[in-house]
Amino acid sequence: MPLPTPNRAHFQEQLKTLEISALGGLDLVGESFARALETVAHHDVELGSMVIADDDRIDGRYLEVHQGILSLLALQAPVAGDLRLVAALLHVIKHVERMGDQCVNIAKLVPLDGHEPPADDEILSNIARMGELAGSLVVQAKQAFERRDAELAQDLVRQDDEIDRLNKACFRRALEIGDDADAREWAMHLMLIARAIERVGDNAVDIGEQTAFVVTGLFREFEDASHPELSLDARR
Amino acid sequence: MTDPSHSGEQRADQGQDAAAPPRGERSQRAVAIAGAVAGHARRPRSPGGVIFSIEGVDVSYGGKLAVRDVSFDIREHEITALIGPSGCGKSTLLRCLNRMNDLIPAAKVTGTVDYHGQDLYGPQVDAVEVRKRIGMVFQKPNPFPKSIYDNIAFGPRVLGMKGEMDEIVERALRRGAVWDEVKDRLKTNAFGMSGGQQQRLCIARALATDPDVILMDEPCSALDPISTGKIEELMTELRESYSIVIVTHNMQQAARVSDITAFFTVEAEDDSGNRVGRVVEHDETEKMFTNPSDQRTEAYITGRVG
């Protein structure tokens, strides 16, 4: 068979644009997430309000990509690899929107502690570490998708496990925080922040699952909490 | 989109302790996914036994090979679509299935085409009987220059079929989903029908001789979308009683109507430079259009080549 001659160039262009736009949403999330973490680290309520305001951009991106996907499905009837890509992008942009919401959740929790809360260094440092890991998962999820690199996508699980471990450590530390009402309230809020960070990591892993789907045509979860024995790691 | 009470994402997590193993909500999703996969067959069908068993079939015209080494089975109650670029041999193969190639003196078929376990090209096989059992519908509607009634009655009369002719005609027209539109003008000339009606008449005419296979060579390419929709709907109904093999250039039509798709391609032979067709992929249509196994199929159905 002769070498494929490029065809449907206009459609391919549209599909590429849609992918760039959806994955660009991960850049927006990355920025917003970094600011949300800074809000926590420096108890910077003003920065937090910027994170909240900026979520409109992420939501706008969601609507834009969603509409683009609908148009492409209606007008171009993509099939095979193209169809898998379009379906995956619909998931990706939803995860992007979810991660944006988690950044807002974090930003909204910070002012609730009042001025100079009774902070615990161990919890703060655990959360900072979780934030670093989750932030790098967002970057890696984007790279893996762009490069159609299923192995890099699978690797997201490894880092996510570390986030989960730190999340549990935060919880244990919060239990030991003592009887002081303010300290307990602070620890409670920080638990919610840890949870939000942990969810960002999960969304990044879910994007990795979509990458694997685009590449292999098979969808399966990298990790299944209800059947841990079936996770890919356990099968290795 | 953000819930002001920062509980947007946490709705799914209600009742979950923050320290519980994370990603707990996934269990429900996994079950849902398993269910969706189990129930993914898009319509009820019960493929039966093998009707055609095609094995190593080559077809040549005047010594020049047109299609090489085709092997696959065609089953009862299935619609098989043959797709591929022009010159890939899909119509040639279709015409092998009811010995239409016999009518072209220079055509030669080698390999085996078994029909219900019997060699279709065996010396004892009567080509007329073959074409009675294996009906064919062409790209352009080709009614005889006769009345609607006589179009349908022609085959049964030639074959001396037993039974009341009016009943045979009505039954065929009903199966062809054209009865309601023509029942009051059966004696008028078939050329007075619309293109879509003529095509359904041709399908009804093929059905009148009680075949078990209908071959369709681009049956909708001369029809408008409404007539096309009617024919596609009709094909789905006919599948209950017949096997259908359809050649189509309309990829979406293959995706809509068929259960099984065979993708043909055409490549230049290394030695002679002749362009010869062959089957690249034969699989369930759903698989083919979501996750084809062969790069050439992918390139063709996504429109990257052609």
Coordinates of C-alpha atoms in Angstrom, one line a residue:
Chain A
M1 CA 0.0 0.0 0.0
P2 CA 1.4 3.4 -0.9
L3 CA 2.3 5.7 1.9
P4 CA -0.8 7.4 3.4
T5 CA -1.4 10.8 1.8
P6 CA -2.7 13.3 4.3
N7 CA -6.4 13.7 4.0
R8 CA -9.2 15.4 6.0
A9 CA -6.5 17.9 7.0
H10 CA -9.1 20.4 8.2
F11 CA -10.6 17.8 10.5
Q12 CA -7.2 16.7 11.8
E13 CA -6.4 20.4 12.5
Q14 CA -9.7 20.8 14.5
L15 CA -8.9 17.7 16.5
K16 CA -5.4 18.9 17.3
T17 CA -6.7 22.3 18.4
L18 CA -9.2 20.6 20.6
E19 CA -6.5 18.5 22.3
I20 CA -4.2 21.5 22.8
S21 CA -7.1 23.4 24.3
A22 CA -8.1 20.6 26.7
L23 CA -4.5 19.9 27.8
G24 CA -4.0 23.6 28.1
G25 CA -6.6 23.4 30.8
L26 CA -4.1 21.4 32.8
D27 CA -1.7 24.3 32.6
L28 CA -4.4 26.5 34.0
V29 CA -5.0 24.0 36.8
G30 CA -1.3 23.8 37.5
E31 CA -1.0 27.6 38.1
S32 CA -4.2 27.7 40.2
F33 CA -3.0 24.7 42.3
A34 CA 0.4 26.2 42.9
R35 CA -1.3 29.4 44.1
A36 CA -3.7 27.5 46.3
L37 CA -0.8 25.7 48.0
E38 CA 0.9 29.1 48.5
T39 CA -2.3 30.4 50.0
V40 CA -2.0 27.5 52.5
A41 CA 1.7 27.9 53.2
H42 CA 1.6 31.6 53.8
H43 CA -2.0 31.9 55.0
D44 CA -2.4 34.4 52.2
V45 CA -6.1 35.1 52.1
E46 CA -5.8 37.6 49.3
L47 CA -4.0 35.1 47.0
G48 CA -6.8 32.7 47.9
S49 CA -9.4 35.1 46.6
M50 CA -7.5 35.2 43.3
V51 CA -7.6 31.5 43.0
I52 CA -11.3 31.6 43.5
A53 CA -11.8 34.3 40.9
D54 CA -9.5 32.5 38.4
D55 CA -11.6 29.3 38.5
D56 CA -13.9 31.1 36.0
R57 CA -11.2 30.7 33.4
I58 CA -11.0 27.0 34.0
D59 CA -14.8 26.6 33.9
G60 CA -14.7 28.7 30.7
R61 CA -12.2 26.3 29.2
Y62 CA -14.4 23.4 30.2
L63 CA -17.4 24.9 28.3
E64 CA -15.3 25.7 25.3
V65 CA -13.8 22.2 24.9
H66 CA -17.1 20.6 25.7
Q67 CA -18.7 22.6 22.9
G68 CA -15.9 21.8 20.6
I69 CA -16.2 18.1 21.2
L70 CA -20.0 18.2 20.5
S71 CA -19.4 20.0 17.2
L72 CA -16.7 17.5 16.2
L73 CA -18.9 14.5 17.0
A74 CA -21.9 16.1 15.2
L75 CA -20.1 17.3 12.1
Q76 CA -17.1 15.0 11.6
A77 CA -18.3 11.6 13.0
P78 CA -14.8 10.5 14.2
V79 CA -14.1 6.8 14.4
A80 CA -11.4 4.5 15.6
G81 CA -8.4 6.3 17.1
D82 CA -10.0 9.7 16.5
L83 CA -13.1 8.6 18.3
R84 CA -11.1 7.3 21.3
L85 CA -9.2 10.6 21.4
V86 CA -12.4 12.7 21.4
A87 CA -14.0 10.5 24.1
A88 CA -10.9 10.8 26.2
L89 CA -10.7 14.5 25.8
L90 CA -14.2 14.8 27.2
H91 CA -13.0 13.0 30.3
V92 CA -9.8 15.0 30.5
I93 CA -11.6 18.3 30.5
K94 CA -14.1 17.1 33.1
H95 CA -11.1 16.2 35.4
V96 CA -9.6 19.6 34.7
E97 CA -12.8 21.2 35.8
R98 CA -12.8 19.1 39.0
M99 CA -9.2 19.9 39.8
G100 CA -10.0 23.6 39.4
D101 CA -12.8 23.2 41.9
Q102 CA -10.5 21.5 44.4
C103 CA -8.2 24.5 44.1
V104 CA -11.1 26.7 45.0
N105 CA -12.0 24.4 47.9
I106 CA -8.5 24.8 49.3
A107 CA -8.5 28.6 48.9
K108 CA -11.8 28.8 50.7
L109 CA -10.6 26.8 53.7
V110 CA -7.7 29.0 54.5
P111 CA -9.5 32.1 55.8
L112 CA -11.7 30.0 58.1
D113 CA -8.7 29.6 60.5
G114 CA -8.6 33.2 61.5
H115 CA -5.5 35.2 62.2
E116 CA -2.4 33.3 63.3
P117 CA -3.9 29.9 63.8
P118 CA -2.3 27.3 66.1
A119 CA -0.4 25.5 63.3
D120 CA 1.3 22.2 63.5
D121 CA 4.6 21.9 61.6
E122 CA 4.3 18.2 60.8
I123 CA 0.9 18.6 59.2
L124 CA 2.0 21.6 57.3
S125 CA 5.1 19.9 56.0
N126 CA 3.2 16.8 55.0
I127 CA 0.7 18.9 53.1
A128 CA 3.4 20.9 51.4
R129 CA 4.9 17.6 50.2
M130 CA 1.6 16.3 49.1
G131 CA 1.1 19.5 47.1
E132 CA 4.5 19.1 45.4
L133 CA 3.7 15.6 44.4
A134 CA 0.2 16.4 43.2
G135 CA 1.5 19.4 41.2
S136 CA 4.0 17.2 39.5
L137 CA 1.3 14.6 38.7
V138 CA -0.7 17.3 36.9
V139 CA 2.4 18.1 34.8
Q140 CA 3.1 14.5 34.1
A141 CA -0.5 13.6 33.2
K142 CA -0.3 16.3 30.5
Q143 CA 3.0 15.0 29.2
A144 CA 1.9 11.4 29.1
F145 CA -1.2 12.4 27.2
E146 CA 0.6 14.6 24.7
R147 CA 3.2 12.0 24.0
R148 CA 0.7 9.1 24.1
D149 CA 3.0 7.5 26.6
A150 CA 1.1 4.8 28.4
E151 CA 4.1 3.9 30.6
L152 CA 4.5 7.5 31.8
A153 CA 0.7 7.5 32.5
Q154 CA 1.0 4.3 34.5
D155 CA 3.8 5.8 36.5
L156 CA 1.3 8.4 37.9
V157 CA 0.1 5.7 40.2
R158 CA 3.4 5.4 42.0
Q159 CA 3.5 9.0 43.0
D160 CA -0.2 9.0 43.9
D161 CA 0.4 6.2 46.4
E162 CA 2.8 8.4 48.2
I163 CA 0.2 11.2 48.3
D164 CA -2.3 8.7 49.8
R165 CA 0.3 7.7 52.4
L166 CA 0.9 11.3 53.4
N167 CA -2.8 11.9 53.6
K168 CA -3.2 9.2 56.1
A169 CA -0.2 10.5 58.1
C170 CA -1.9 13.9 58.3
F171 CA -5.0 12.2 59.6
R172 CA -3.1 10.4 62.3
R173 CA -1.3 13.5 63.4
A174 CA -4.6 15.4 63.5
L175 CA -6.0 12.8 65.9
E176 CA -3.1 13.5 68.3
I177 CA -3.4 17.2 68.1
G178 CA -4.7 17.5 71.7
D179 CA -7.7 19.0 73.5
D180 CA -7.3 22.7 72.5
A181 CA -10.5 23.6 70.5
D182 CA -8.7 26.0 68.2
A183 CA -6.0 23.5 67.4
R184 CA -8.6 20.8 66.6
E185 CA -10.6 23.1 64.4
W186 CA -7.4 24.1 62.5
A187 CA -6.4 20.4 62.1
M188 CA -9.9 19.6 60.8
H189 CA -9.6 22.3 58.1
L190 CA -6.1 21.1 57.2
M191 CA -7.5 17.6 56.8
L192 CA -10.0 18.9 54.3
I193 CA -7.2 20.6 52.5
A194 CA -5.2 17.4 52.4
R195 CA -8.3 15.6 51.1
A196 CA -8.6 18.2 48.3
I197 CA -5.0 17.8 47.3
E198 CA -5.4 14.0 47.3
R199 CA -8.4 14.4 45.0
V200 CA -6.3 16.4 42.6
G201 CA -3.8 13.5 42.5
D202 CA -6.6 11.1 41.8
N203 CA -7.9 13.2 38.9
A204 CA -4.4 13.3 37.4
V205 CA -4.3 9.5 37.6
D206 CA -7.7 9.3 35.9
I207 CA -6.3 11.4 33.1
G208 CA -3.5 8.8 32.9
E209 CA -6.1 6.1 32.5
Q210 CA -7.5 8.0 29.6
T211 CA -4.1 8.2 28.0
A212 CA -3.8 4.4 28.3
F213 CA -7.2 4.1 26.7
V214 CA -6.3 6.3 23.7
V215 CA -3.1 4.3 23.2
T216 CA -4.4 0.8 23.7
G217 CA -8.1 1.0 23.0
L218 CA -8.8 -0.7 26.4
F219 CA -10.1 1.1 29.4
R220 CA -9.1 -0.2 32.8
E221 CA -8.5 1.5 36.1
F222 CA -4.9 1.6 37.2
E223 CA -6.0 1.1 40.7
D224 CA -9.3 -0.2 42.0
A225 CA -9.8 0.5 45.7
S226 CA -12.5 -2.2 46.0
H227 CA -10.3 -4.8 44.3
P228 CA -6.7 -3.9 45.2
E229 CA -5.6 -7.3 44.1
L230 CA -6.6 -6.5 40.5
S231 CA -4.5 -3.3 40.3
L232 CA -1.9 -3.3 37.6
D233 CA 0.8 -3.0 40.2
A234 CA -0.3 -6.2 41.9
R235 CA -0.5 -8.0 38.6
R236 CA 3.1 -7.2 37.7
Chain B
M1 CA -19.5 25.4 38.6
T2 CA -17.8 25.6 42.0
D3 CA -20.1 24.8 44.9
P4 CA -19.9 27.7 47.4
S5 CA -19.9 25.3 50.3
H6 CA -16.7 23.7 48.8
S7 CA -18.5 20.3 48.8
G8 CA -18.7 20.0 45.1
E9 CA -16.3 17.1 44.8
Q10 CA -17.2 15.7 48.1
R11 CA -20.7 14.8 47.4
A12 CA -19.6 11.4 46.2
D13 CA -17.6 10.9 49.3
Q14 CA -20.3 11.4 51.8
G15 CA -20.0 9.2 54.8
Q16 CA -16.4 8.5 54.0
D17 CA -13.8 9.0 56.6
A18 CA -11.1 11.2 55.4
A19 CA -8.6 8.6 56.3
A20 CA -10.4 5.7 54.7
P21 CA -8.6 4.2 51.8
P22 CA -8.9 6.9 49.1
R23 CA -10.6 6.4 45.8
G24 CA -13.3 4.4 47.5
E25 CA -16.0 5.6 45.1
R26 CA -14.3 3.8 42.3
S27 CA -15.8 0.5 43.3
Q28 CA -19.2 1.5 42.1
R29 CA -17.7 2.8 38.9
A30 CA -15.9 -0.4 38.2
V31 CA -19.1 -2.3 38.6
A32 CA -20.9 0.1 36.3
I33 CA -18.1 -0.3 33.7
A34 CA -18.3 -4.1 33.9
G35 CA -22.0 -3.9 33.4
A36 CA -21.7 -1.6 30.4
V37 CA -19.2 -4.0 28.8
A38 CA -21.3 -7.0 29.4
G39 CA -24.4 -5.3 27.8
H40 CA -22.5 -3.6 25.0
A41 CA -24.0 -5.6 22.1
R42 CA -25.9 -2.8 20.4
R43 CA -28.9 -4.9 19.3
P44 CA -30.1 -8.4 20.0
R45 CA -28.9 -10.8 17.5
S46 CA -28.3 -14.5 17.4
P47 CA -25.8 -15.3 14.8
G48 CA -26.4 -18.8 13.6
G49 CA -24.4 -21.3 11.6
V50 CA -22.0 -20.6 8.8
I51 CA -23.7 -19.9 5.4
F52 CA -20.7 -19.1 3.3
S53 CA -17.2 -20.4 4.0
I54 CA -14.8 -18.6 1.8
E55 CA -11.3 -20.1 1.7
G56 CA -8.3 -18.9 -0.2
V57 CA -10.3 -17.3 -3.0
D58 CA -8.5 -15.6 -5.9
V59 CA -10.4 -13.9 -8.6
S60 CA -8.8 -12.8 -11.9
Y61 CA -10.1 -11.2 -15.0
G62 CA -8.4 -12.2 -18.2
G63 CA -5.4 -13.7 -16.4
K64 CA -4.9 -10.5 -14.3
L65 CA -5.4 -11.0 -10.6
A66 CA -8.0 -8.7 -9.1
V67 CA -8.4 -10.0 -5.6
R68 CA -6.1 -12.4 -3.7
D69 CA -6.5 -15.0 -1.0
V70 CA -9.8 -14.0 0.6
S71 CA -10.8 -16.2 3.6
F72 CA -13.7 -15.6 6.0
D73 CA -17.0 -17.0 7.0
I74 CA -20.4 -15.4 6.6
R75 CA -23.0 -16.4 9.1
E76 CA -26.8 -16.6 9.4
H77 CA -28.6 -13.6 10.6
E78 CA -25.7 -11.3 10.2
I79 CA -25.1 -8.3 8.1
T80 CA -21.5 -8.3 6.7
A81 CA -20.2 -5.1 5.2
L82 CA -17.4 -5.1 2.7
I83 CA -15.5 -1.8 2.7
G84 CA -12.4 -0.5 1.1
P85 CA -11.2 1.9 -1.6
S86 CA -12.1 1.6 -5.3
G87 CA -10.5 -1.3 -7.0
C88 CA -9.9 -3.3 -3.8
G89 CA -12.0 -6.2 -5.1
K90 CA -15.0 -6.0 -2.7
S91 CA -17.6 -6.0 -5.4
T92 CA -15.7 -8.7 -7.2
L93 CA -15.8 -10.9 -4.1
L94 CA -19.5 -10.1 -3.6
R95 CA -20.2 -11.3 -7.2
C96 CA -18.4 -14.6 -6.4
L97 CA -21.0 -15.3 -3.8
N98 CA -23.8 -15.9 -6.3
R99 CA -21.7 -16.8 -9.3
M100 CA -22.4 -13.5 -11.0
N101 CA -18.8 -13.7 -12.3
D102 CA -19.8 -16.6 -14.4
L103 CA -21.5 -14.1 -16.7
I104 CA -18.1 -12.5 -17.4
P105 CA -16.3 -14.9 -19.8
A106 CA -12.7 -13.9 -18.8
A107 CA -13.4 -14.1 -15.0
K108 CA -11.8 -17.0 -13.1
V109 CA -12.4 -17.9 -9.5
T110 CA -10.1 -20.3 -7.6
G111 CA -10.1 -21.4 -4.0
T112 CA -13.3 -22.5 -2.4
V113 CA -16.6 -20.9 -1.7
D114 CA -18.8 -23.3 0.3
Y115 CA -22.4 -22.5 0.6
H116 CA -24.1 -24.5 3.4
G117 CA -21.1 -26.8 3.2
Q118 CA -21.4 -27.4 -0.5
D119 CA -18.9 -26.1 -3.1
L120 CA -20.7 -23.3 -4.8
Y121 CA -18.5 -23.8 -7.9
G122 CA -18.9 -27.6 -8.0
P123 CA -19.8 -29.1 -11.3
Q124 CA -23.3 -30.3 -10.2
V125 CA -24.3 -26.9 -9.0
D126 CA -26.9 -25.0 -11.1
A127 CA -26.1 -21.3 -11.3
V128 CA -29.8 -20.5 -11.7
E129 CA -30.6 -22.3 -8.5
V130 CA -27.7 -20.4 -6.8
R131 CA -29.1 -17.0 -7.8
K132 CA -32.6 -18.0 -6.6
R133 CA -31.2 -18.8 -3.1
I134 CA -28.8 -15.9 -3.1
G135 CA -30.5 -12.7 -4.2
M136 CA -28.7 -9.6 -5.4
V137 CA -29.5 -5.9 -5.3
F138 CA -27.5 -3.4 -7.3
Q139 CA -26.3 0.2 -7.0
K140 CA -28.9 1.6 -9.4
P141 CA -32.4 0.3 -9.0
N142 CA -33.1 -1.9 -12.0
P143 CA -36.8 -2.8 -12.2
F144 CA -38.0 -4.6 -15.3
P145 CA -40.0 -2.4 -17.7
K146 CA -43.1 -4.1 -16.4
S147 CA -45.8 -3.6 -13.8
I148 CA -44.9 -3.6 -10.1
Y149 CA -46.8 -6.9 -9.8
D150 CA -45.0 -8.5 -12.7
N151 CA -41.6 -7.4 -11.4
I152 CA -42.1 -9.4 -8.3
A153 CA -43.9 -12.3 -10.0
F154 CA -41.2 -12.8 -12.6
G155 CA -38.8 -14.9 -10.6
P156 CA -41.4 -17.1 -9.0
R157 CA -43.0 -17.7 -12.4
V158 CA -39.8 -18.6 -14.1
L159 CA -38.9 -20.9 -11.2
G160 CA -42.4 -22.4 -11.3
M161 CA -42.9 -21.7 -7.6
K162 CA -46.0 -23.2 -6.0
G163 CA -48.6 -21.1 -4.3
E164 CA -51.0 -18.3 -5.0
M165 CA -49.1 -15.7 -6.9
D166 CA -51.0 -12.7 -5.4
E167 CA -49.9 -13.9 -2.0
I168 CA -46.3 -14.4 -3.1
V169 CA -46.3 -10.8 -4.5
E170 CA -47.9 -9.3 -1.4
R171 CA -45.6 -11.1 1.0
A172 CA -42.5 -10.0 -1.0
L173 CA -43.6 -6.4 -1.1
R174 CA -44.4 -6.4 2.6
R175 CA -41.0 -7.8 3.4
G176 CA -39.5 -5.2 1.1
A177 CA -41.3 -2.5 3.2
V178 CA -42.9 -1.1 0.0
W179 CA -46.4 -2.7 0.1
D180 CA -48.2 0.1 1.8
E181 CA -47.0 2.6 -0.8
V182 CA -47.9 0.5 -3.9
K183 CA -50.7 -1.8 -2.9
D184 CA -53.2 0.4 -4.9
R185 CA -51.2 0.5 -8.1
L186 CA -49.7 -2.9 -8.5
K187 CA -50.6 -2.9 -12.2
T188 CA -48.8 0.3 -13.0
N189 CA -45.4 0.5 -14.5
A190 CA -42.5 0.2 -11.9
F191 CA -40.7 3.1 -13.6
G192 CA -43.4 5.4 -12.1
M193 CA -42.0 4.7 -8.6
S194 CA -39.5 7.0 -6.9
G195 CA -35.9 5.9 -6.8
G196 CA -36.1 4.7 -3.2
Q197 CA -39.3 2.8 -3.9
Q198 CA -37.7 1.2 -7.0
Q199 CA -34.8 0.0 -4.9
R200 CA -37.1 -1.5 -2.3
L201 CA -39.0 -3.1 -5.1
C202 CA -35.7 -4.6 -6.3
I203 CA -35.2 -5.9 -2.8
A204 CA -38.7 -7.3 -2.7
R205 CA -38.1 -8.9 -6.1
A206 CA -35.0 -10.6 -4.7
L207 CA -37.0 -11.8 -1.7
A208 CA -39.8 -13.3 -3.8
T209 CA -37.8 -16.4 -4.6
D210 CA -37.3 -17.2 -1.0
P211 CA -33.5 -16.7 -0.8
D212 CA -31.5 -17.0 2.4
V213 CA -28.9 -14.5 1.5
I214 CA -29.2 -11.0 0.0
L215 CA -26.2 -9.5 -1.6
M216 CA -26.2 -5.7 -2.0
D217 CA -23.8 -3.8 -4.1
E218 CA -23.9 -0.1 -2.9
P219 CA -27.7 -0.3 -2.7
C220 CA -28.1 3.3 -1.4
S221 CA -25.6 5.3 -3.3
A222 CA -28.2 6.6 -5.8
L223 CA -30.7 7.4 -3.0
D224 CA -31.5 10.4 -0.8
P225 CA -31.0 10.2 3.0
I226 CA -34.6 9.3 3.7
S227 CA -34.7 6.5 1.2
T228 CA -31.3 5.4 2.5
G229 CA -32.7 5.4 6.0
K230 CA -35.7 3.2 4.9
I231 CA -33.4 0.7 3.2
E232 CA -31.1 0.5 6.3
E233 CA -34.1 0.0 8.5
L234 CA -35.3 -2.7 6.2
M235 CA -31.9 -4.4 6.3
T236 CA -32.1 -4.6 10.0
E237 CA -35.5 -6.2 9.8
L238 CA -34.5 -8.6 7.1
R239 CA -31.6 -9.8 9.2
E240 CA -34.0 -11.7 11.3
S241 CA -34.7 -14.1 8.3
Y242 CA -31.8 -13.6 6.0
S243 CA -28.1 -13.0 5.9
I244 CA -27.0 -9.8 4.1
V245 CA -23.7 -8.9 2.6
I246 CA -23.4 -5.3 1.6
V247 CA -20.7 -3.5 -0.4
T248 CA -20.7 0.2 0.6
H249 CA -18.5 3.2 0.1
N250 CA -20.4 4.9 2.9
M251 CA -18.3 4.2 6.0
Q252 CA -21.0 5.4 8.3
Q253 CA -23.5 3.2 6.6
A254 CA -21.3 0.2 7.2
A255 CA -21.0 1.3 10.9
R256 CA -24.7 1.8 11.2
V257 CA -26.0 -1.4 9.7
S258 CA -23.5 -4.1 9.8
D259 CA -22.5 -6.6 12.5
I260 CA -19.3 -7.7 10.8
T261 CA -17.0 -5.7 8.6
A262 CA -14.4 -6.9 6.2
F263 CA -11.9 -4.2 5.1
F264 CA -10.2 -4.6 1.8
T265 CA -7.3 -2.7 0.4
V266 CA -5.5 -2.6 -2.9
E267 CA -1.7 -3.0 -3.1
A268 CA 0.7 -3.3 -6.0
E269 CA 2.2 -6.7 -6.3
D270 CA 6.0 -6.8 -5.8
D271 CA 6.8 -8.8 -9.0
S272 CA 4.2 -7.7 -11.5
G273 CA 3.2 -4.3 -10.2
N274 CA -0.4 -5.3 -10.7
R275 CA -2.8 -3.7 -8.2
V276 CA -4.4 -6.5 -6.3
G277 CA -7.1 -6.4 -3.7
R278 CA -7.0 -8.3 -0.4
V279 CA -8.7 -8.4 3.0
V280 CA -6.7 -6.6 5.7
E281 CA -9.1 -7.0 8.6
H282 CA -12.3 -8.9 9.3
D283 CA -13.9 -8.3 12.6
E284 CA -17.0 -7.1 14.5
T285 CA -18.0 -3.8 13.2
E286 CA -18.0 -2.2 16.6
K287 CA -14.5 -3.3 17.2
M288 CA -13.4 -2.1 13.8
F289 CA -14.8 1.4 14.3
T290 CA -13.6 1.9 17.8
N291 CA -10.3 0.0 17.9
P292 CA -9.2 -1.5 14.6
S293 CA -6.3 -3.9 14.7
D294 CA -4.6 -2.8 11.5
Q295 CA -3.1 0.6 10.8
R296 CA -4.3 0.5 7.3
T297 CA -7.9 0.0 8.5
E298 CA -7.5 2.9 10.9
A299 CA -6.1 5.2 8.2
Y300 CA -8.9 4.4 5.8
I301 CA -11.9 4.6 8.1
T302 CA -10.7 7.8 9.8
G303 CA -10.2 9.3 6.3
R304 CA -6.5 9.8 6.5
V305 CA -6.0 8.1 3.1
G306 CA -8.3 7.9 0.2

